[in-house]
Amino acid sequence: TSGLTCTLADNGVLRILFNRPEKKNALTIEMYETMISILEQATYSPQVNLVTVSGLGDFFSSGNDFSIFEQTVRNGGNLQDLSIQLLRTVQRFVDALIAFPKILIALVNGPAIGIPVTTLALYDYVIASDKVYFQTPFTQLGVAPEGCSSYTFPLLMGSTKANEILLFNHRLSVNEALSRGLVNVIYKENEFTQQCNLFIRELSELPAEALRYSKKLMRDVERQTLHSVNASECAHLTTRMTSPDFVSAMNNFFKRS
Ligand code: COA
């Protein structure tokens, strides 16, 4: 019921699956909360060495679930309370990704929009199917970037490209994501699952402790910066989500169906 499925294999691989294909795996507060607690348990469980995240169906994820905003706008409810509640959860979710000490791999099976794109730069390895595209339509929706992307994307891609996608809503093709360093490797859609399994099996044979220490060395350099970027992005987003621009974007999205 939480919209997430989680399975642990013998080789220490914990697989998390977004499981709301009928809503293109849009992320609810409950899904964020479940993911936070899975990552927390995985951190301390000696049985878990690495974690993969993927989506069921044709999408990886369509980002924040807008339906809570629709209900609130429709019922004349308090948008400020709702955005504070959502962004508190989102901040803790992104903090959990920043802090996760074991290897975290994204298996991007389909298109991704919003926070599932921005947080990719916090994973250790990103595999994408050749049918994937990435979109971050924040300004179009009257909001602003999250997932630490205001820091990680210019660093990864250079500000010229980061401006195109974070300010001007350009769609990023999977090939461009590869050449810009957001994606490590692309597999063909019909071989995606098989190739991912092969790769994960090889990785699960590497010494887990050595991986963890190596990750720690790299993450420690920018850990505090990432946490503070996250805090500041979430503070801005809380304000943006009560703006007339966002309310009108929500009305347009739910009017069309
Ligand atoms: N929040 C809530 N519901 C969402 C959603 C979201 N982010 N994304 C998709 N859905 C729902 C749709 O409302 C629809 O529900 P319905 O069947 O009850 O009407 C269902 O998922 C299927 O989506 P639909 O739009 O019919 O499919 P599509 O293939 O035409 O388009 C998307 C898919 C993802 C491109 C489109 O739904 C979309 O643009 N979603 C918003 C993405 C977004 O802006 N995310 C946040 C970025 S910050």
GROMACS .gro file of C-alpha atoms and ligand atoms in nm:
model
  305
    1THR     CA    1   0.000   0.000   0.000
    2SER     CA    2   0.291   0.236   0.046
    3GLY     CA    3   0.368   0.238  -0.327
    4LEU     CA    4   0.709   0.078  -0.272
    5THR     CA    5   0.825  -0.282  -0.293
    6CYS     CA    6   1.143  -0.393  -0.124
    7THR     CA    7   1.322  -0.729  -0.154
    8LEU     CA    8   1.650  -0.855  -0.014
    9ALA     CA    9   1.852  -1.118  -0.202
   10ASP     CA   10   2.110  -1.360  -0.059
   11ASN     CA   11   2.399  -1.167  -0.210
   12GLY     CA   12   2.327  -0.859   0.007
   13VAL     CA   13   2.141  -0.666  -0.264
   14LEU     CA   14   1.833  -0.480  -0.145
   15ARG     CA   15   1.603  -0.383  -0.432
   16ILE     CA   16   1.361  -0.094  -0.389
   17LEU     CA   17   1.092  -0.060  -0.654
   18PHE     CA   18   0.855   0.236  -0.702
   19ASN     CA   19   0.530   0.050  -0.738
   20ARG     CA   20   0.256   0.289  -0.858
   21PRO     CA   21   0.275   0.235  -1.233
   22GLU     CA   22  -0.082   0.363  -1.287
   23LYS     CA   23   0.036   0.704  -1.158
   24LYS     CA   24   0.373   0.686  -1.337
   25ASN     CA   25   0.529   0.618  -0.994
   26ALA     CA   26   0.453   0.968  -0.862
   27LEU     CA   27   0.601   0.994  -0.511
   28THR     CA   28   0.368   1.037  -0.213
   29ILE     CA   29   0.467   1.150   0.137
   30GLU     CA   30   0.413   0.790   0.247
   31MET     CA   31   0.659   0.665  -0.019
   32TYR     CA   32   0.923   0.916   0.094
   33GLU     CA   33   0.871   0.809   0.455
   34THR     CA   34   0.897   0.440   0.365
   35MET     CA   35   1.213   0.501   0.166
   36ILE     CA   36   1.369   0.695   0.457
   37SER     CA   37   1.303   0.408   0.694
   38ILE     CA   38   1.425   0.144   0.445
   39LEU     CA   39   1.753   0.335   0.401
   40GLU     CA   40   1.789   0.371   0.777
   41GLN     CA   41   1.737  -0.002   0.834
   42ALA     CA   42   1.968  -0.087   0.543
   43THR     CA   43   2.239   0.131   0.695
   44TYR     CA   44   2.249  -0.084   1.009
   45SER     CA   45   2.163  -0.423   0.863
   46PRO     CA   46   2.470  -0.647   0.820
   47GLN     CA   47   2.274  -0.837   0.553
   48VAL     CA   48   2.262  -0.540   0.316
   49ASN     CA   49   2.566  -0.441   0.109
   50LEU     CA   50   2.411  -0.244  -0.172
   51VAL     CA   51   2.076  -0.093  -0.263
   52THR     CA   52   1.917  -0.049  -0.604
   53VAL     CA   53   1.623   0.178  -0.687
   54SER     CA   54   1.403   0.125  -0.991
   55GLY     CA   55   1.045   0.175  -1.113
   56LEU     CA   56   0.771  -0.066  -1.211
   57GLY     CA   57   0.605  -0.007  -1.547
   58ASP     CA   58   0.703   0.237  -1.820
   59PHE     CA   59   0.821   0.524  -1.594
   60PHE     CA   60   1.103   0.552  -1.341
   61SER     CA   61   0.902   0.822  -1.161
   62SER     CA   62   0.702   1.135  -1.243
   63GLY     CA   63   0.819   1.316  -0.929
   64ASN     CA   64   0.619   1.463  -0.643
   65ASP     CA   65   0.260   1.344  -0.632
   66PHE     CA   66   0.050   1.651  -0.710
   67SER     CA   67  -0.283   1.508  -0.603
   68ILE     CA   68  -0.251   1.633  -0.243
   69PHE     CA   69  -0.220   1.985  -0.383
   70GLU     CA   70  -0.520   1.936  -0.605
   71GLN     CA   71  -0.733   1.825  -0.309
   72THR     CA   72  -0.613   2.113  -0.094
   73VAL     CA   73  -0.667   2.377  -0.366
   74ARG     CA   74  -1.008   2.235  -0.447
   75ASN     CA   75  -1.120   2.226  -0.083
   76GLY     CA   76  -0.979   2.571  -0.008
   77GLY     CA   77  -0.737   2.409   0.242
   78ASN     CA   78  -0.414   2.554   0.377
   79LEU     CA   79  -0.136   2.525   0.118
   80GLN     CA   80   0.124   2.656   0.357
   81ASP     CA   81   0.072   2.373   0.608
   82LEU     CA   82   0.080   2.120   0.326
   83SER     CA   83   0.402   2.251   0.171
   84ILE     CA   84   0.570   2.268   0.511
   85GLN     CA   85   0.474   1.905   0.577
   86LEU     CA   86   0.581   1.786   0.230
   87LEU     CA   87   0.910   1.973   0.227
   88ARG     CA   88   1.003   1.856   0.576
   89THR     CA   89   0.968   1.500   0.448
   90VAL     CA   90   1.150   1.575   0.121
   91GLN     CA   91   1.439   1.733   0.314
   92ARG     CA   92   1.472   1.424   0.535
   93PHE     CA   93   1.452   1.200   0.227
   94VAL     CA   94   1.733   1.388   0.049
   95ASP     CA   95   1.936   1.395   0.374
   96ALA     CA   96   1.894   1.016   0.390
   97LEU     CA   97   2.032   0.982   0.036
   98ILE     CA   98   2.327   1.209   0.118
   99ALA     CA   99   2.404   1.016   0.437
  100PHE     CA  100   2.353   0.662   0.307
  101PRO     CA  101   2.690   0.492   0.361
  102LYS     CA  102   2.649   0.186   0.137
  103ILE     CA  103   2.646   0.166  -0.240
  104LEU     CA  104   2.330   0.313  -0.396
  105ILE     CA  105   2.250   0.238  -0.758
  106ALA     CA  106   1.970   0.382  -0.974
  107LEU     CA  107   1.828   0.152  -1.241
  108VAL     CA  108   1.640   0.410  -1.446
  109ASN     CA  109   1.396   0.194  -1.642
  110GLY     CA  110   1.193   0.480  -1.792
  111PRO     CA  111   1.149   0.858  -1.807
  112ALA     CA  112   1.201   1.061  -1.491
  113ILE     CA  113   1.061   1.403  -1.400
  114GLY     CA  114   1.150   1.626  -1.106
  115ILE     CA  115   1.305   1.494  -0.785
  116PRO     CA  116   1.389   1.146  -0.921
  117VAL     CA  117   1.612   1.331  -1.173
  118THR     CA  118   1.770   1.582  -0.935
  119THR     CA  119   1.862   1.319  -0.676
  120LEU     CA  120   2.043   1.099  -0.932
  121ALA     CA  121   2.362   1.294  -0.870
  122LEU     CA  122   2.355   1.159  -0.511
  123TYR     CA  123   2.366   0.795  -0.625
  124ASP     CA  124   2.694   0.611  -0.671
  125TYR     CA  125   2.609   0.470  -1.014
  126VAL     CA  126   2.325   0.536  -1.257
  127ILE     CA  127   2.216   0.290  -1.525
  128ALA     CA  128   1.952   0.405  -1.774
  129SER     CA  129   1.749   0.237  -2.045
  130ASP     CA  130   1.777   0.385  -2.394
  131LYS     CA  131   1.407   0.485  -2.373
  132VAL     CA  132   1.467   0.727  -2.088
  133TYR     CA  133   1.444   1.107  -2.090
  134PHE     CA  134   1.486   1.349  -1.803
  135GLN     CA  135   1.283   1.659  -1.725
  136THR     CA  136   1.302   1.919  -1.448
  137PRO     CA  137   1.019   2.163  -1.526
  138PHE     CA  138   1.055   2.359  -1.201
  139THR     CA  139   1.027   2.719  -1.321
  140GLN     CA  140   0.741   2.623  -1.552
  141LEU     CA  141   0.554   2.503  -1.241
  142GLY     CA  142   0.645   2.817  -1.047
  143VAL     CA  143   0.881   2.629  -0.813
  144ALA     CA  144   1.258   2.580  -0.785
  145PRO     CA  145   1.512   2.295  -0.795
  146GLU     CA  146   1.566   2.044  -0.513
  147GLY     CA  147   1.760   1.723  -0.448
  148CYS     CA  148   2.084   1.931  -0.424
  149SER     CA  149   2.072   1.980  -0.802
  150SER     CA  150   2.132   2.355  -0.772
  151TYR     CA  151   2.479   2.252  -0.651
  152THR     CA  152   2.544   1.913  -0.817
  153PHE     CA  153   2.416   1.987  -1.170
  154PRO     CA  154   2.636   2.291  -1.246
  155LEU     CA  155   2.926   2.092  -1.098
  156LEU     CA  156   2.854   1.788  -1.318
  157MET     CA  157   2.742   1.957  -1.638
  158GLY     CA  158   2.877   2.309  -1.626
  159SER     CA  159   2.644   2.601  -1.570
  160THR     CA  160   2.558   2.639  -1.941
  161LYS     CA  161   2.382   2.303  -1.950
  162ALA     CA  162   2.252   2.321  -1.592
  163ASN     CA  163   2.084   2.654  -1.680
  164GLU     CA  164   1.907   2.496  -1.977
  165ILE     CA  165   1.752   2.223  -1.772
  166LEU     CA  166   1.706   2.382  -1.427
  167LEU     CA  167   1.605   2.732  -1.540
  168PHE     CA  168   1.457   2.682  -1.885
  169ASN     CA  169   1.296   2.337  -1.857
  170HIS     CA  170   1.483   2.175  -2.148
  171ARG     CA  171   1.438   1.801  -2.168
  172LEU     CA  172   1.764   1.606  -2.128
  173SER     CA  173   1.799   1.307  -2.358
  174VAL     CA  174   1.956   0.990  -2.222
  175ASN     CA  175   2.259   1.029  -2.452
  176GLU     CA  176   2.313   1.382  -2.333
  177ALA     CA  177   2.274   1.268  -1.970
  178LEU     CA  178   2.551   1.013  -2.038
  179SER     CA  179   2.785   1.264  -2.198
  180ARG     CA  180   2.711   1.517  -1.919
  181GLY     CA  181   2.795   1.268  -1.642
  182LEU     CA  182   2.448   1.221  -1.490
  183VAL     CA  183   2.428   0.864  -1.621
  184ASN     CA  184   2.710   0.605  -1.614
  185VAL     CA  185   2.586   0.363  -1.875
  186ILE     CA  186   2.291   0.307  -2.113
  187TYR     CA  187   2.147  -0.037  -2.185
  188LYS     CA  188   1.895  -0.120  -2.456
  189GLU     CA  189   1.540  -0.143  -2.325
  190ASN     CA  190   1.496  -0.511  -2.421
  191GLU     CA  191   1.822  -0.608  -2.244
  192PHE     CA  192   1.785  -0.366  -1.953
  193THR     CA  193   1.684  -0.603  -1.672
  194GLN     CA  194   1.928  -0.875  -1.775
  195GLN     CA  195   2.224  -0.635  -1.812
  196CYS     CA  196   2.142  -0.465  -1.480
  197ASN     CA  197   2.129  -0.802  -1.302
  198LEU     CA  198   2.464  -0.899  -1.451
  199PHE     CA  199   2.624  -0.573  -1.341
  200ILE     CA  200   2.473  -0.590  -0.991
  201ARG     CA  201   2.591  -0.949  -0.947
  202GLU     CA  202   2.950  -0.850  -1.036
  203LEU     CA  203   2.933  -0.553  -0.801
  204SER     CA  204   2.798  -0.762  -0.515
  205GLU     CA  205   3.117  -0.969  -0.529
  206LEU     CA  206   3.343  -0.671  -0.452
  207PRO     CA  207   3.456  -0.637  -0.087
  208ALA     CA  208   3.171  -0.445   0.079
  209GLU     CA  209   3.388  -0.277   0.343
  210ALA     CA  210   3.632  -0.145   0.086
  211LEU     CA  211   3.344   0.002  -0.114
  212ARG     CA  212   3.199   0.167   0.195
  213TYR     CA  213   3.528   0.326   0.303
  214SER     CA  214   3.599   0.447  -0.049
  215LYS     CA  215   3.253   0.601  -0.076
  216LYS     CA  216   3.295   0.764   0.266
  217LEU     CA  217   3.621   0.930   0.163
  218MET     CA  218   3.460   1.085  -0.143
  219ARG     CA  219   3.129   1.183   0.024
  220ASP     CA  220   3.291   1.331   0.338
  221VAL     CA  221   3.455   1.605   0.130
  222GLU     CA  222   3.120   1.760   0.042
  223ARG     CA  223   2.877   1.610   0.295
  224GLN     CA  224   2.815   1.932   0.491
  225THR     CA  225   2.776   2.135   0.173
  226LEU     CA  226   2.515   1.891   0.041
  227HIS     CA  227   2.314   1.899   0.366
  228SER     CA  228   2.314   2.277   0.371
  229VAL     CA  229   2.223   2.305   0.000
  230ASN     CA  230   1.935   2.066   0.070
  231ALA     CA  231   1.813   2.277   0.363
  232SER     CA  232   1.821   2.595   0.161
  233GLU     CA  233   1.651   2.442  -0.145
  234CYS     CA  234   1.370   2.302   0.072
  235ALA     CA  235   1.319   2.638   0.244
  236HIS     CA  236   1.278   2.811  -0.094
  237LEU     CA  237   1.053   2.538  -0.226
  238THR     CA  238   0.822   2.564   0.077
  239THR     CA  239   0.762   2.928  -0.012
  240ARG     CA  240   0.730   2.863  -0.386
  241MET     CA  241   0.464   2.598  -0.328
  242THR     CA  242   0.227   2.855  -0.184
  243SER     CA  243   0.277   3.097  -0.479
  244PRO     CA  244  -0.002   3.186  -0.726
  245ASP     CA  245   0.226   3.053  -1.008
  246PHE     CA  246   0.229   2.706  -0.852
  247VAL     CA  247  -0.145   2.706  -0.772
  248SER     CA  248  -0.221   2.794  -1.133
  249ALA     CA  249   0.018   2.519  -1.261
  250MET     CA  250  -0.165   2.267  -1.039
  251ASN     CA  251  -0.504   2.381  -1.167
  252ASN     CA  252  -0.383   2.342  -1.526
  253PHE     CA  253  -0.239   1.995  -1.465
  254PHE     CA  254  -0.556   1.851  -1.315
  255LYS     CA  255  -0.791   2.038  -1.555
  256ARG     CA  256  -0.646   1.859  -1.855
  257SER     CA  257  -0.760   1.511  -1.744
  258COA     N1  258   0.132   1.360  -0.948
  258COA     C1  259   0.009   1.305  -0.943
  258COA     N2  260  -0.041   1.230  -1.043
  258COA     C2  261   0.038   1.209  -1.151
  258COA     C3  262   0.168   1.262  -1.162
  258COA     C4  263   0.214   1.343  -1.054
  258COA     N3  264   0.336   1.396  -1.054
  258COA     N4  265   0.221   1.224  -1.280
  258COA     C5  266   0.129   1.147  -1.340
  258COA     N5  267   0.018   1.139  -1.262
  258COA     C6  268  -0.106   1.065  -1.290
  258COA     C7  269  -0.195   1.136  -1.390
  258COA     O1  270  -0.274   1.235  -1.325
  258COA     C8  271  -0.277   1.020  -1.442
  258COA     O2  272  -0.375   0.988  -1.346
  258COA     P1  273  -0.524   0.945  -1.393
  258COA     O3  274  -0.504   0.820  -1.476
  258COA     O4  275  -0.595   0.920  -1.264
  258COA     O5  276  -0.576   1.062  -1.472
  258COA     C9  277  -0.177   0.904  -1.442
  258COA     O6  278  -0.074   0.941  -1.354
  258COA    C10  279  -0.114   0.876  -1.577
  258COA     O7  280  -0.058   0.997  -1.625
  258COA     P2  281  -0.095   1.061  -1.768
  258COA     O8  282  -0.065   1.208  -1.761
  258COA     O9  283  -0.233   1.022  -1.808
  258COA    O10  284   0.009   0.985  -1.862
  258COA     P3  285   0.093   1.046  -1.984
  258COA    O11  286   0.172   0.931  -2.037
  258COA    O12  287   0.006   1.125  -2.075
  258COA    O13  288   0.195   1.153  -1.915
  258COA    C11  289   0.354   1.236  -1.755
  258COA    C12  290   0.282   1.112  -1.813
  258COA    C13  291   0.437   1.188  -1.636
  258COA    C14  292   0.444   1.299  -1.862
  258COA    C15  293   0.249   1.344  -1.709
  258COA    O14  294   0.154   1.279  -1.625
  258COA    C16  295   0.309   1.458  -1.631
  258COA    O15  296   0.360   1.551  -1.691
  258COA     N6  297   0.305   1.450  -1.497
  258COA    C17  298   0.356   1.556  -1.411
  258COA    C18  299   0.505   1.541  -1.395
  258COA    C19  300   0.565   1.655  -1.315
  258COA    O16  301   0.556   1.770  -1.352
  258COA     N7  302   0.626   1.619  -1.201
  258COA    C20  303   0.682   1.709  -1.104
  258COA    C21  304   0.803   1.774  -1.150
  258COA     S1  305   0.861   1.890  -1.032
   0.00000   0.00000   0.00000
